[in-house]
Short mmCIF file of C-alpha atoms (C1' of nucleotides) in Angstrom, two decimals:
data_model
loop_
_atom_site.label_atom_id
_atom_site.label_comp_id
_atom_site.label_asym_id
_atom_site.label_seq_id
_atom_site.Cartn_x
_atom_site.Cartn_y
_atom_site.Cartn_z
CA UNK A 1 24.92 -23.71 5.18
CA UNK A 2 21.26 -24.21 4.39
CA UNK A 3 19.27 -21.08 3.59
CA UNK A 4 16.62 -21.60 6.25
CA UNK A 5 19.24 -22.32 8.91
CA UNK A 6 20.86 -19.05 8.02
CA UNK A 7 17.61 -17.15 8.33
CA UNK A 8 16.90 -18.86 11.64
CA UNK A 9 20.31 -17.86 12.98
CA UNK A 10 20.01 -14.20 12.06
CA UNK A 11 16.45 -13.98 13.31
CA UNK A 12 17.73 -15.38 16.60
CA UNK A 13 20.52 -12.83 16.88
CA UNK A 14 18.38 -9.97 15.59
CA UNK A 15 16.89 -9.07 18.95
CA UNK A 16 18.24 -6.83 21.72
CA UNK A 17 17.35 -9.20 24.50
CA UNK A 18 18.94 -12.21 22.84
CA UNK A 19 22.15 -10.33 22.09
CA UNK A 20 22.28 -9.31 25.75
CA UNK A 21 21.83 -12.95 26.72
CA UNK A 22 24.65 -13.95 24.39
CA UNK A 23 26.86 -11.29 25.95
CA UNK A 24 26.18 -12.79 29.37
CA UNK A 25 26.72 -16.39 28.25
CA UNK A 26 30.03 -15.38 26.74
CA UNK A 27 31.30 -14.77 30.27
CA UNK A 28 30.28 -18.29 31.23
CA UNK A 29 27.25 -20.52 31.83
CA UNK A 30 24.22 -18.87 33.43
CA UNK A 31 20.88 -20.19 34.65
CA UNK A 32 17.43 -18.85 33.84
CA UNK A 33 16.52 -16.85 36.92
CA UNK A 34 19.96 -15.30 36.95
CA UNK A 35 19.57 -14.11 33.38
CA UNK A 36 16.05 -12.90 34.06
CA UNK A 37 17.05 -10.76 37.01
CA UNK A 38 20.14 -9.36 35.30
CA UNK A 39 18.10 -8.24 32.31
CA UNK A 40 15.06 -7.14 34.28
CA UNK A 41 12.73 -9.66 32.67
CA UNK A 42 10.53 -12.55 33.85
CA UNK A 43 11.63 -16.19 33.62
CA UNK A 44 9.11 -17.15 30.91
CA UNK A 45 10.57 -14.47 28.70
CA UNK A 46 14.00 -15.99 29.14
CA UNK A 47 12.66 -19.46 28.35
CA UNK A 48 11.22 -18.03 25.17
CA UNK A 49 14.49 -16.46 24.07
CA UNK A 50 16.70 -19.32 25.15
CA UNK A 51 14.52 -21.67 23.10
CA UNK A 52 15.27 -19.65 19.97
CA UNK A 53 18.97 -19.61 20.73
CA UNK A 54 18.95 -23.35 21.38
CA UNK A 55 17.14 -24.03 18.11
CA UNK A 56 20.09 -22.61 16.23
CA UNK A 57 22.51 -24.86 18.12
CA UNK A 58 24.66 -22.08 19.48
CA UNK A 59 23.31 -22.47 23.00
CA UNK A 60 22.88 -25.72 24.93
CA UNK A 61 21.72 -26.67 28.42
CA UNK A 62 23.36 -28.71 31.18
CA UNK A 63 21.55 -29.61 34.37
CA UNK A 64 23.32 -29.37 37.74
CA UNK A 65 21.13 -30.49 40.59
CA UNK A 66 18.00 -28.44 40.31
CA UNK A 67 19.40 -25.76 38.10
CA UNK A 68 19.83 -25.70 34.36
CA UNK A 69 22.84 -23.82 33.10
CA UNK A 70 22.91 -22.47 29.58
CA UNK A 71 26.18 -22.55 27.70
CA UNK A 72 27.32 -20.73 24.59
CA UNK A 73 28.94 -22.79 21.85
CA UNK A 74 31.29 -20.17 20.47
CA UNK A 75 32.49 -22.30 17.58
CA UNK A 76 28.98 -22.72 16.26
CA UNK A 77 28.26 -19.06 16.75
CA UNK A 78 31.31 -18.19 14.72
CA UNK A 79 30.51 -20.63 11.96
CA UNK A 80 26.96 -19.44 11.56
CA UNK A 81 27.80 -15.75 11.85
CA UNK A 82 30.29 -15.96 9.00
CA UNK A 83 28.18 -18.12 6.70
CA UNK A 84 26.47 -15.08 5.18
CA UNK A 85 29.86 -13.75 4.07
CA UNK A 86 30.44 -16.86 2.01
CA UNK A 87 26.99 -16.86 0.47
CA UNK A 88 27.00 -18.01 -3.11
CA UNK A 89 30.70 -18.80 -2.98
CA UNK A 90 30.26 -22.53 -2.90
CA UNK A 91 28.24 -22.17 -6.06
CA UNK A 92 30.81 -19.94 -7.63
CA UNK A 93 33.59 -22.42 -7.03
CA UNK A 94 31.49 -25.22 -8.39
CA UNK A 95 30.62 -23.14 -11.42
CA UNK A 96 34.25 -23.04 -12.38
CA UNK A 97 34.43 -26.79 -12.38
CA UNK A 98 30.98 -27.36 -13.65
CA UNK A 99 30.85 -25.50 -16.88
CA UNK A 100 30.00 -27.64 -19.83
CA UNK A 101 28.76 -27.34 -23.38
CA UNK A 102 25.23 -27.89 -24.56
CA UNK A 103 26.46 -31.00 -26.44
CA UNK A 104 27.88 -32.61 -23.30
CA UNK A 105 24.66 -31.88 -21.50
CA UNK A 106 22.56 -33.50 -24.20
CA UNK A 107 24.71 -36.60 -24.12
CA UNK A 108 24.21 -37.02 -20.39
CA UNK A 109 20.48 -36.53 -20.72
CA UNK A 110 20.32 -39.09 -23.50
CA UNK A 111 22.12 -41.59 -21.30
CA UNK A 112 19.89 -41.19 -18.28
CA UNK A 113 16.48 -40.38 -19.70
CA UNK A 114 14.36 -42.89 -21.66
CA UNK A 115 12.57 -42.06 -24.88
CA UNK A 116 9.39 -41.79 -22.80
CA UNK A 117 11.01 -39.13 -20.64
CA UNK A 118 11.54 -41.31 -17.55
CA UNK A 119 14.68 -41.06 -15.43
CA UNK A 120 16.46 -44.42 -15.51
CA UNK A 121 18.46 -43.76 -12.37
CA UNK A 122 19.92 -40.88 -10.41
CA UNK A 123 23.53 -40.38 -11.56
CA UNK A 124 26.08 -40.74 -8.80
CA UNK A 125 28.70 -38.51 -10.40
CA UNK A 126 28.06 -34.96 -9.22
CA UNK A 127 28.37 -33.33 -12.61
CA UNK A 128 25.94 -35.72 -14.24
CA UNK A 129 23.56 -35.55 -11.32
CA UNK A 130 23.41 -31.76 -11.62
CA UNK A 131 22.66 -31.96 -15.32
CA UNK A 132 19.76 -34.28 -14.62
CA UNK A 133 18.47 -32.20 -11.73
CA UNK A 134 18.61 -29.04 -13.82
CA UNK A 135 16.96 -30.78 -16.77
CA UNK A 136 13.90 -31.84 -14.81
CA UNK A 137 13.66 -28.74 -12.62
CA UNK A 138 13.09 -26.55 -15.68
CA UNK A 139 9.48 -27.70 -15.55
CA UNK A 140 8.82 -25.17 -12.78
CA UNK A 141 8.10 -21.49 -13.35
CA UNK A 142 10.16 -18.75 -11.76
CA UNK A 143 8.24 -16.90 -9.09
CA UNK A 144 5.49 -19.50 -8.76
CA UNK A 145 4.93 -21.20 -5.41
CA UNK A 146 4.40 -24.97 -5.35
CA UNK A 147 2.94 -27.15 -2.62
CA UNK A 148 5.01 -30.18 -1.68
CA UNK A 149 2.27 -32.40 -3.11
CA UNK A 150 2.54 -30.75 -6.50
CA UNK A 151 6.28 -31.15 -6.53
CA UNK A 152 5.97 -34.82 -5.60
CA UNK A 153 3.29 -35.39 -8.20
CA UNK A 154 5.47 -33.94 -10.93
CA UNK A 155 8.51 -35.99 -9.93
CA UNK A 156 6.45 -39.17 -9.97
CA UNK A 157 5.76 -38.60 -13.66
CA UNK A 158 9.41 -39.41 -14.38
CA UNK A 159 10.85 -41.14 -11.30
CA UNK A 160 9.60 -43.13 -8.34
CA UNK A 161 11.97 -41.79 -5.69
CA UNK A 162 10.37 -38.39 -5.38
CA UNK A 163 11.78 -37.72 -1.90
CA UNK A 164 15.38 -37.93 -3.05
CA UNK A 165 14.90 -35.76 -6.10
CA UNK A 166 13.01 -33.17 -4.11
CA UNK A 167 15.68 -33.09 -1.43
CA UNK A 168 18.46 -32.80 -4.00
CA UNK A 169 16.77 -29.86 -5.66
CA UNK A 170 16.78 -27.98 -2.38
CA UNK A 171 20.25 -29.11 -1.30
CA UNK A 172 21.80 -28.21 -4.63
CA UNK A 173 20.06 -24.83 -4.64
CA UNK A 174 17.84 -25.39 -7.65
CA UNK A 175 14.81 -24.71 -5.49
CA UNK A 176 14.23 -23.32 -2.08
CA UNK A 177 11.77 -24.43 0.56
CA UNK A 178 9.85 -22.26 2.97
CA UNK A 179 7.32 -23.89 5.30
CA UNK A 180 6.74 -26.86 3.05
CA UNK A 181 6.27 -24.81 -0.08
CA UNK A 182 8.75 -24.76 -2.91
CA UNK A 183 10.01 -22.22 -5.41
CA UNK A 184 12.44 -22.30 -8.29
CA UNK A 185 15.68 -20.41 -7.77
CA UNK A 186 16.96 -18.16 -10.57
CA UNK A 187 19.47 -19.93 -12.80
CA UNK A 188 22.17 -17.58 -11.65
CA UNK A 189 22.43 -19.36 -8.38
CA UNK A 190 22.23 -22.87 -9.79
CA UNK A 191 25.47 -24.80 -9.24
CA UNK A 192 25.98 -25.46 -12.94
CA UNK A 193 26.48 -23.43 -16.07
CA UNK A 194 25.81 -24.56 -19.60
CA UNK A 195 27.73 -22.71 -22.28
CA UNK A 196 25.53 -21.76 -25.13
CA UNK B 1 29.82 -1.98 17.22
CA UNK B 2 26.76 -0.41 18.79
CA UNK B 3 24.14 -2.80 20.14
CA UNK B 4 21.25 -1.37 18.13
CA UNK B 5 23.30 -1.41 14.93
CA UNK B 6 23.98 -5.07 15.54
CA UNK B 7 20.31 -5.85 16.03
CA UNK B 8 19.45 -3.89 12.91
CA UNK B 9 22.00 -5.83 10.88
CA UNK B 10 20.80 -9.26 11.98
CA UNK B 11 17.15 -8.33 11.56
CA UNK B 12 18.03 -7.27 8.03
CA UNK B 13 19.76 -10.54 7.22
CA UNK B 14 17.18 -12.65 9.06
CA UNK B 15 14.78 -12.92 6.15
CA UNK B 16 14.72 -15.36 3.24
CA UNK B 17 14.00 -12.75 0.65
CA UNK B 18 16.77 -10.44 1.79
CA UNK B 19 19.32 -13.24 1.87
CA UNK B 20 18.32 -14.14 -1.67
CA UNK B 21 18.80 -10.51 -2.66
CA UNK B 22 22.25 -10.49 -1.05
CA UNK B 23 23.13 -13.66 -2.98
CA UNK B 24 22.21 -11.90 -6.22
CA UNK B 25 24.07 -8.69 -5.36
CA UNK B 26 27.15 -10.72 -4.58
CA UNK B 27 27.36 -11.58 -8.29
CA UNK B 28 27.27 -7.89 -9.10
CA UNK B 29 25.02 -4.80 -9.10
CA UNK B 30 21.35 -5.39 -9.96
CA UNK B 31 18.40 -3.05 -10.45
CA UNK B 32 15.00 -3.29 -8.84
CA UNK B 33 12.86 -4.80 -11.56
CA UNK B 34 15.55 -7.34 -12.30
CA UNK B 35 15.61 -8.48 -8.68
CA UNK B 36 11.83 -8.51 -8.52
CA UNK B 37 11.45 -10.75 -11.55
CA UNK B 38 14.26 -13.09 -10.49
CA UNK B 39 12.67 -13.61 -7.10
CA UNK B 40 9.09 -13.65 -8.32
CA UNK B 41 8.07 -10.59 -6.32
CA UNK B 42 6.67 -7.14 -7.09
CA UNK B 43 8.84 -4.01 -7.24
CA UNK B 44 7.40 -2.41 -4.07
CA UNK B 45 8.42 -5.48 -2.13
CA UNK B 46 11.97 -5.09 -3.38
CA UNK B 47 11.98 -1.42 -2.45
CA UNK B 48 10.91 -2.44 1.03
CA UNK B 49 13.70 -4.98 1.43
CA UNK B 50 16.39 -2.90 -0.22
CA UNK B 51 15.55 -0.07 2.17
CA UNK B 52 16.33 -2.32 5.12
CA UNK B 53 19.56 -3.49 3.57
CA UNK B 54 20.56 0.11 2.79
CA UNK B 55 19.82 1.19 6.35
CA UNK B 56 22.55 -1.14 7.58
CA UNK B 57 25.04 0.33 5.12
CA UNK B 58 25.88 -2.96 3.43
CA UNK B 59 23.96 -2.03 0.26
CA UNK B 60 24.14 1.25 -1.62
CA UNK B 61 22.56 2.63 -4.80
CA UNK B 62 24.08 4.17 -7.95
CA UNK B 63 21.96 5.65 -10.68
CA UNK B 64 22.78 5.01 -14.33
CA UNK B 65 20.44 6.88 -16.64
CA UNK B 66 16.98 5.86 -15.62
CA UNK B 67 17.97 2.80 -13.69
CA UNK B 68 19.18 2.51 -10.13
CA UNK B 69 21.68 -0.26 -9.50
CA UNK B 70 22.12 -1.68 -6.04
CA UNK B 71 25.59 -2.69 -4.94
CA UNK B 72 26.77 -4.88 -2.09
CA UNK B 73 29.53 -3.52 0.14
CA UNK B 74 31.21 -6.79 1.06
CA UNK B 75 33.62 -5.23 3.53
CA UNK B 76 30.80 -3.79 5.58
CA UNK B 77 28.88 -7.03 5.41
CA UNK B 78 31.89 -8.89 6.75
CA UNK B 79 32.53 -6.40 9.51
CA UNK B 80 28.96 -6.46 10.73
CA UNK B 81 28.52 -10.20 10.41
CA UNK B 82 31.54 -10.89 12.61
CA UNK B 83 30.77 -8.27 15.24
CA UNK B 84 28.59 -10.69 17.21
CA UNK B 85 31.55 -13.03 17.60
CA UNK B 86 33.52 -10.34 19.36
CA UNK B 87 30.68 -9.31 21.64
CA UNK B 88 31.83 -8.36 25.10
CA UNK B 89 35.46 -8.83 24.13
CA UNK B 90 36.27 -5.16 24.04
CA UNK B 91 34.96 -4.96 27.57
CA UNK B 92 36.89 -7.97 28.65
CA UNK B 93 40.17 -6.53 27.42
CA UNK B 94 39.43 -3.25 29.14
CA UNK B 95 38.58 -5.07 32.33
CA UNK B 96 42.11 -6.35 32.52
CA UNK B 97 43.50 -2.84 32.38
CA UNK B 98 40.76 -1.23 34.33
CA UNK B 99 40.74 -3.08 37.57
CA UNK B 100 41.29 -0.86 40.55
CA UNK B 101 40.84 -0.83 44.28
CA UNK B 102 38.02 0.78 46.17
CA UNK B 103 40.53 3.27 47.61
CA UNK B 104 41.68 4.44 44.18
CA UNK B 105 38.10 4.83 43.14
CA UNK B 106 37.25 6.97 46.16
CA UNK B 107 40.20 9.20 45.48
CA UNK B 108 39.06 9.89 41.94
CA UNK B 109 35.53 10.60 43.08
CA UNK B 110 36.80 12.99 45.72
CA UNK B 111 38.78 14.87 43.07
CA UNK B 112 35.93 15.25 40.62
CA UNK B 113 32.84 15.55 42.77
CA UNK B 114 32.09 18.53 45.03
CA UNK B 115 30.88 18.22 48.59
CA UNK B 116 27.41 19.04 47.24
CA UNK B 117 27.59 16.05 44.91
CA UNK B 118 28.10 18.04 41.70
CA UNK B 119 30.47 16.88 38.97
CA UNK B 120 33.19 19.50 38.54
CA UNK B 121 34.14 18.36 35.04
CA UNK B 122 34.16 15.21 32.96
CA UNK B 123 37.58 13.55 33.32
CA UNK B 124 39.45 13.19 30.06
CA UNK B 125 41.51 10.20 31.16
CA UNK B 126 39.55 7.06 30.29
CA UNK B 127 40.04 5.31 33.60
CA UNK B 128 38.91 8.30 35.61
CA UNK B 129 36.03 8.97 33.28
CA UNK B 130 34.76 5.43 33.74
CA UNK B 131 34.92 5.73 37.51
CA UNK B 132 32.85 8.88 37.36
CA UNK B 133 30.37 7.40 34.91
CA UNK B 134 29.94 4.29 37.05
CA UNK B 135 29.62 6.37 40.21
CA UNK B 136 26.70 8.40 38.91
CA UNK B 137 25.02 5.60 36.97
CA UNK B 138 24.47 3.61 40.15
CA UNK B 139 21.48 5.83 40.77
CA UNK B 140 19.46 3.73 38.32
CA UNK B 141 17.77 0.45 39.16
CA UNK B 142 18.45 -2.76 37.26
CA UNK B 143 15.51 -3.82 35.15
CA UNK B 144 13.72 -0.48 35.33
CA UNK B 145 13.02 1.42 32.13
CA UNK B 146 13.68 5.16 32.02
CA UNK B 147 12.43 7.78 29.60
CA UNK B 148 15.07 10.04 28.08
CA UNK B 149 13.56 12.96 30.00
CA UNK B 150 14.03 11.19 33.31
CA UNK B 151 17.64 10.41 32.51
CA UNK B 152 18.30 14.02 31.51
CA UNK B 153 16.57 15.32 34.61
CA UNK B 154 18.73 13.16 36.86
CA UNK B 155 21.96 14.17 35.14
CA UNK B 156 21.07 17.86 35.50
CA UNK B 157 21.06 17.42 39.28
CA UNK B 158 24.83 17.01 39.14
CA UNK B 159 26.05 18.29 35.76
CA UNK B 160 24.88 20.67 33.07
CA UNK B 161 26.07 18.73 30.01
CA UNK B 162 23.44 16.00 30.20
CA UNK B 163 23.76 15.03 26.53
CA UNK B 164 27.42 14.06 26.86
CA UNK B 165 26.96 12.06 30.05
CA UNK B 166 23.96 10.24 28.61
CA UNK B 167 25.81 9.43 25.41
CA UNK B 168 28.86 8.20 27.33
CA UNK B 169 26.73 5.88 29.45
CA UNK B 170 25.43 4.21 26.31
CA UNK B 171 28.75 4.21 24.46
CA UNK B 172 30.62 2.77 27.42
CA UNK B 173 27.94 0.12 27.93
CA UNK B 174 26.73 1.26 31.33
CA UNK B 175 23.25 1.65 29.91
CA UNK B 176 21.52 0.63 26.75
CA UNK B 177 19.03 2.54 24.67
CA UNK B 178 16.04 1.17 22.82
CA UNK B 179 13.70 3.60 21.04
CA UNK B 180 14.59 6.51 23.26
CA UNK B 181 14.21 4.59 26.48
CA UNK B 182 17.10 3.68 28.70
CA UNK B 183 18.01 0.81 30.98
CA UNK B 184 20.91 0.01 33.25
CA UNK B 185 23.19 -2.78 32.10
CA UNK B 186 24.29 -5.40 34.64
CA UNK B 187 27.65 -4.59 36.22
CA UNK B 188 29.14 -7.62 34.59
CA UNK B 189 29.23 -5.92 31.27
CA UNK B 190 30.45 -2.57 32.57
CA UNK B 191 33.94 -1.75 31.28
CA UNK B 192 35.40 -1.40 34.75
CA UNK B 193 35.90 -3.57 37.79
CA UNK B 194 36.39 -2.40 41.34
CA UNK B 195 38.15 -4.86 43.61
CA UNK B 196 36.45 -5.10 46.90
"C1'" DT C 1 6.77 20.12 -22.65
"C1'" DA C 2 4.83 15.52 -23.10
"C1'" DT C 3 5.85 10.95 -22.38
"C1'" DC C 4 8.19 6.89 -21.00
"C1'" DT C 5 10.24 3.90 -17.47
"C1'" DA C 6 11.88 2.70 -12.95
"C1'" DA C 7 11.35 3.43 -8.28
"C1'" DT C 8 8.95 4.79 -4.30
"C1'" DT C 9 5.07 5.81 -1.15
"C1'" DA C 10 0.57 4.93 0.92
"C1'" DG C 11 -2.69 2.05 2.63
"C1'" DA C 12 -4.51 -2.56 3.55
"C1'" DT C 13 -4.01 -7.25 5.19
"C1'" DA C 14 -2.11 -11.24 7.14
"C1'" DT C 15 1.33 -13.25 9.80
"C1'" DA C 16 4.94 -13.39 13.28
"C1'" DT C 17 6.87 -12.39 17.62
"C1'" DA C 18 8.12 -10.27 22.41
"C1'" DT C 19 6.29 -9.99 26.79
"C1'" DT C 20 3.37 -10.83 30.64
"C1'" DT C 21 0.51 -13.51 34.34
"C1'" DA C 22 -1.22 -17.82 35.81
"C1'" DA C 23 -0.94 -22.64 35.75
"C1'" DT C 24 1.83 -26.79 35.20
"C1'" DT C 25 5.88 -29.83 34.94
"C1'" DA C 26 10.30 -31.82 36.37
"C1'" DG C 27 13.88 -32.81 39.36
"C1'" DG C 28 15.97 -32.66 43.93
"C1'" DT C 29 15.90 -33.25 48.95
"C1'" DG C 30 13.96 -33.70 53.62
"C1'" DC D 1 5.97 -39.40 49.86
"C1'" DA D 2 5.55 -34.27 50.51
"C1'" DC D 3 7.59 -30.20 49.54
"C1'" DC D 4 10.71 -26.98 47.37
"C1'" DT D 5 12.72 -24.54 43.49
"C1'" DA D 6 13.61 -23.75 38.69
"C1'" DA D 7 11.86 -24.13 34.32
"C1'" DT D 8 8.34 -24.54 31.04
"C1'" DT D 9 3.75 -24.16 28.89
"C1'" DA D 10 -0.62 -21.81 27.91
"C1'" DA D 11 -3.22 -18.00 26.86
"C1'" DA D 12 -3.63 -13.09 26.10
"C1'" DT D 13 -2.01 -8.75 24.25
"C1'" DA D 14 0.55 -5.49 21.76
"C1'" DT D 15 3.73 -4.56 18.32
"C1'" DA D 16 6.33 -5.40 14.13
"C1'" DT D 17 6.80 -6.74 9.49
"C1'" DA D 18 6.26 -8.97 4.66
"C1'" DT D 19 3.55 -8.52 0.79
"C1'" DC D 20 0.32 -6.73 -2.35
"C1'" DT D 21 -2.44 -3.10 -5.33
"C1'" DA D 22 -3.00 1.55 -6.57
"C1'" DA D 23 -1.25 6.02 -6.76
"C1'" DT D 24 2.71 9.07 -7.01
"C1'" DT D 25 7.44 10.73 -7.84
"C1'" DA D 26 11.85 11.28 -10.29
"C1'" DG D 27 14.69 11.33 -14.18
"C1'" DA D 28 15.64 10.71 -18.97
"C1'" DT D 29 14.57 11.56 -23.70
"C1'" DA D 30 12.06 12.71 -27.85
#
DNA sequence: TATCTAATTAGATATATATTTAATTAGGTG
DNA sequence: CACCTAATTAAATATATATCTAATTAGATA
């Protein structure tokens, strides 16, 4: 699960009113006014909270005549609630498979990077792709915040498809994005380990 | 799990920085400066976040010489993360056992409440206790917020041990507490059902 | 005891968010 | 089409919180 999705989920659940709404929806679909009166709040407040719950995907709406009923998707709730328990595990599993020596790494780099330092193409094999992503991402400094523009500009110095590279960095946990700004993740949570 | 504990937990996890800290602690104990430099933040910021994680109980500290290492308690994390999935279920199970007729209810009330409306004693049998708790809690209005003083004052009109009654109302989900103010919960989430 | 290091506290600032009232929108139904 | 009801949006307010710098505390060790 993506880091920002996880934050969004826990922010959504981290509120007394929204937990009370979830408790009600667990008993079955409810409509806005009903929820408002049961919790002693005004309808706009419920709209506000329901919006946050809907954004996570665990609540959805179905219209019946003039009334909109809100439903709880318990499967999604369960999936998202347990994601935090598995945090880092995907990486850990991958690490086992994705250890390699410095020599192997150099070979892959030599195959995919020109003498001028340009990326010939994005490797399709996961292992090789990760080597390449890690190789180029080392440009960034730990703790420094980068605008999307800066990230794009840097990628363009070695490859034209900046959108793909940027997305892969985030997806593969080399970097993390927070409102369109980027930061390097510590190597410990990168999905690849190079034996020294 | 108590409602406010649940909110506290999800508020704690609902933050990018704290999730990143959890991801680090999952690999093993870390000390403050280490975390700060890995995440590109200053030590006071880490103190701030660690405090919130410690408050939930999922992180604890052990000193080694001059350095304090923070550990993740994965069992607690798992327990708290999954609590939201089970929300209302305890009540639902109880509901099955705790249905009763209006006549039964009246009998219990007659046995425990004096003609003057005073509570003779708090029943020790769960079923009877819940009847008594529900009987007296009906005094409150849905959606209205009560100060602790008001709640105490009302309880004293029928029973001396106001602290126990107040605590039971919250524990049994008849009311909920938020920074020392109290509100009635909707009957739907009460742990008892009276057949009409 | 003096000094070093790691951690915490205090205070300041900027941002986010929970709630309300008033106004508006969106679908039904006569 | 006119009207009704439920839901949403807008704007305002109050509260909470994430982060930093500067100052302080707490232990360890020489």
